[in-house]
CSV table of N, CA and C in Angstrom, one decimal:
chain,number,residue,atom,x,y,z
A,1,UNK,N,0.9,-1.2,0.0
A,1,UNK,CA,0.0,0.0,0.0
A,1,UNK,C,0.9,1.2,0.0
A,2,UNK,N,0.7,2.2,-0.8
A,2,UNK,CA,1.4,3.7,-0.9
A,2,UNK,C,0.8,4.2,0.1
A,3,UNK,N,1.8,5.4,0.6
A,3,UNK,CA,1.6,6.3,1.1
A,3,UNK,C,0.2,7.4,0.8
A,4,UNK,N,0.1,7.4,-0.5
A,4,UNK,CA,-0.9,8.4,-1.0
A,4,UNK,C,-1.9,7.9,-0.9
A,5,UNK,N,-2.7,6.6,-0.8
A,5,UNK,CA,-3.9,6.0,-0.6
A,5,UNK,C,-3.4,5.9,1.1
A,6,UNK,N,-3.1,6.0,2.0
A,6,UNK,CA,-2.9,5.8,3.1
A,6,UNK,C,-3.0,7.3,3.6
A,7,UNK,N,-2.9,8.0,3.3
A,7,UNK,CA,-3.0,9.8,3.5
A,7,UNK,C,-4.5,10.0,3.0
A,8,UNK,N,-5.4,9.9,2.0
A,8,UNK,CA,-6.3,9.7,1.4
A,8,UNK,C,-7.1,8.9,2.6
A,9,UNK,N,-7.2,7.7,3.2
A,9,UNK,CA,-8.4,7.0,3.8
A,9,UNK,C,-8.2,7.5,5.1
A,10,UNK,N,-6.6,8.1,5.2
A,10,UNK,CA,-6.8,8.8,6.7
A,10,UNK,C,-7.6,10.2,6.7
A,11,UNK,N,-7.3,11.3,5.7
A,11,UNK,CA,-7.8,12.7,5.5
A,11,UNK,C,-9.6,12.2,5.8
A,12,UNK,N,-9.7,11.0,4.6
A,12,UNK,CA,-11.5,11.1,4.7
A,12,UNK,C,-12.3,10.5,5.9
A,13,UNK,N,-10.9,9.2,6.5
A,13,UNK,CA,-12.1,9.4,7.4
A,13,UNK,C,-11.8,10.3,8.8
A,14,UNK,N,-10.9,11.0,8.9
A,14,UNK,CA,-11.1,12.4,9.4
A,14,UNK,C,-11.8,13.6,9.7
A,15,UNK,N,-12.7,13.5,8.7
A,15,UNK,CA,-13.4,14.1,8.4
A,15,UNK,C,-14.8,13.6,8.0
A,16,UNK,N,-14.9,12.5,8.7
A,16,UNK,CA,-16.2,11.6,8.8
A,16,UNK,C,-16.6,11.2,7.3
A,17,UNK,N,-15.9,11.0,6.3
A,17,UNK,CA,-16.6,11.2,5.5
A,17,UNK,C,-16.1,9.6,4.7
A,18,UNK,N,-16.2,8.8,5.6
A,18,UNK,CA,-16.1,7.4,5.2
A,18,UNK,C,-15.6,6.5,6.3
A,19,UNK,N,-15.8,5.3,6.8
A,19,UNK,CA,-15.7,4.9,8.1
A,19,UNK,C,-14.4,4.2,7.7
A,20,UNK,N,-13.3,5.2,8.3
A,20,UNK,CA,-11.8,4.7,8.7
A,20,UNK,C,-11.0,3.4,8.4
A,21,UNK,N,-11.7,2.5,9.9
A,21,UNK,CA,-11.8,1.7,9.9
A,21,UNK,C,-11.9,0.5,8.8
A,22,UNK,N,-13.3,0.6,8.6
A,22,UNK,CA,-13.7,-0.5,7.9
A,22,UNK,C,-13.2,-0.6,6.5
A,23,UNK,N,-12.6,0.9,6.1
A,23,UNK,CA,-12.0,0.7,4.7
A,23,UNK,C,-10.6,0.6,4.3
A,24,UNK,N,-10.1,0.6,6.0
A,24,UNK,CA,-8.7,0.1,6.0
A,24,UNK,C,-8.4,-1.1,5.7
A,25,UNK,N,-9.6,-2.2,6.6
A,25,UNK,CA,-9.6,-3.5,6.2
A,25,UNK,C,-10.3,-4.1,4.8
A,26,UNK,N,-11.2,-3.5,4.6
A,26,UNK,CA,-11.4,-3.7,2.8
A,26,UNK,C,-10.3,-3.6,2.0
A,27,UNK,N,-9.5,-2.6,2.3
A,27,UNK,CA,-8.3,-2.2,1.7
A,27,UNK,C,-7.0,-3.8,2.0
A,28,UNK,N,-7.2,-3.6,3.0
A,28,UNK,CA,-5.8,-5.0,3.2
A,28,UNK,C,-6.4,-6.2,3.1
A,29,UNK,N,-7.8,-6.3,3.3
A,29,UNK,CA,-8.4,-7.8,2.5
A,29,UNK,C,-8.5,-7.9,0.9
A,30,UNK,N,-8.7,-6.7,0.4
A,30,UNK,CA,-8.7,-7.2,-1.3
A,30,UNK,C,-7.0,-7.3,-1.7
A,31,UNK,N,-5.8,-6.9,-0.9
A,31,UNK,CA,-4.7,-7.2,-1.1
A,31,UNK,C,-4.2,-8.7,-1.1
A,32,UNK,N,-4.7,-9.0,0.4
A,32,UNK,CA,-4.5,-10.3,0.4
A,32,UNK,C,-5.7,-11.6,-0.7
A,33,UNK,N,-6.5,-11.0,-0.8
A,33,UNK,CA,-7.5,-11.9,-1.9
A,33,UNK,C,-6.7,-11.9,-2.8
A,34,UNK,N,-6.1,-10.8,-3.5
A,34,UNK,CA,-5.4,-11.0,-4.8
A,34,UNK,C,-4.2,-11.6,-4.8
A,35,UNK,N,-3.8,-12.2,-3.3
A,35,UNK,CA,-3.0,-13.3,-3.3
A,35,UNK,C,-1.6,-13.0,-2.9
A,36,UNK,N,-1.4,-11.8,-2.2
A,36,UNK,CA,-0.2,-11.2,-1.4
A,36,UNK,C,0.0,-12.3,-0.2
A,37,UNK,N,1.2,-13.4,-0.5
A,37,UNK,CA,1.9,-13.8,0.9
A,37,UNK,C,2.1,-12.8,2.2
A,38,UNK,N,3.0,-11.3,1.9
A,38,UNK,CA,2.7,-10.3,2.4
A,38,UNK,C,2.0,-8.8,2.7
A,39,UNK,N,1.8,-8.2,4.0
A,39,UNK,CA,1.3,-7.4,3.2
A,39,UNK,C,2.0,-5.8,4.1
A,40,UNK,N,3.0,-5.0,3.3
A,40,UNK,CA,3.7,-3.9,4.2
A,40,UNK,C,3.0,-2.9,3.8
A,41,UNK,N,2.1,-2.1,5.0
A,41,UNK,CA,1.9,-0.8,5.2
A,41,UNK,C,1.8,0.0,6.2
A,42,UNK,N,1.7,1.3,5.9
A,42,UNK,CA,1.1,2.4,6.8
A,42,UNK,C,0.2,1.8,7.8
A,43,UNK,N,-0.8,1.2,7.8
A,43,UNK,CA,-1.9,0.7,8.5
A,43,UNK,C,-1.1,-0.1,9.4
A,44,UNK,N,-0.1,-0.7,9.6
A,44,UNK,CA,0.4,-1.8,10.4
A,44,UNK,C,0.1,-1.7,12.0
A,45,UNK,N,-0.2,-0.7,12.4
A,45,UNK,CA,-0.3,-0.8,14.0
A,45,UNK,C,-2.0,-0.4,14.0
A,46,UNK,N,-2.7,0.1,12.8
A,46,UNK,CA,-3.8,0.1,13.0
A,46,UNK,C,-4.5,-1.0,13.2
A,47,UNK,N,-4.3,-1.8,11.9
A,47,UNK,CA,-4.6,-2.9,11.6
A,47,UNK,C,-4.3,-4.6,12.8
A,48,UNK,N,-3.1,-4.1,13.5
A,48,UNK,CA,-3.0,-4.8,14.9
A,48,UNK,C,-3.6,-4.6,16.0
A,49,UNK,N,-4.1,-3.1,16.0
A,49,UNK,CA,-5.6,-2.9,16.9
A,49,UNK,C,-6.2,-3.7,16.5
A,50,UNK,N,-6.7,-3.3,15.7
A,50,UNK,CA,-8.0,-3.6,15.4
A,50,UNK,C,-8.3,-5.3,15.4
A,51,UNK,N,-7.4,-6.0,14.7
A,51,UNK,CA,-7.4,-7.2,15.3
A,51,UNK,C,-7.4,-7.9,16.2
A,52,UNK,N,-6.4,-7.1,17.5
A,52,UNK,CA,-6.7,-7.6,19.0
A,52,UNK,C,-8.2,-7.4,19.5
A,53,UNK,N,-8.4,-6.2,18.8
A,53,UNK,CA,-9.6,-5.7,20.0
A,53,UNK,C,-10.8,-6.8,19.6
A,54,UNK,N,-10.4,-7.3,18.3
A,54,UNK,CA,-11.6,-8.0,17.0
A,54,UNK,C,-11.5,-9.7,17.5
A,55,UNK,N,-10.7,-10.0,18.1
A,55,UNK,CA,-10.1,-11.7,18.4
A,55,UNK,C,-11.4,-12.6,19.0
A,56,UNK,N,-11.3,-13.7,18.9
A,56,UNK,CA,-12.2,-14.3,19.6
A,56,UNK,C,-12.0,-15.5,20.6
């Protein structure tokens, strides 16, 4: 993931104008669907929240 779509889903959902969150993971799920063994981004410590807080 670039920096410029990572600046982009942070600006909008900042500004309420798209839920943060959920399109961070849209974002790193259609990476890994397209079949990425890895995946390095900006999101990395978000994306580790959000999974702890998400665990079962």
């Amino acid at each position: 993931q670039v920096s410029g779509e990572y600046s982009m889903i942070k600006a909008a959902g900042a500004n309420d104008w798209i839920d943060e969150e959920r399109v961070m993971i849209e974002s790193l799920t259609s990476i890994k669907r397209a079949g990425a063994d890895m995946i390095l981004t900006y999101f990395a410590k978000d994306a580790a929240k959000w999974i702890y807080k998400n665990r079962k």
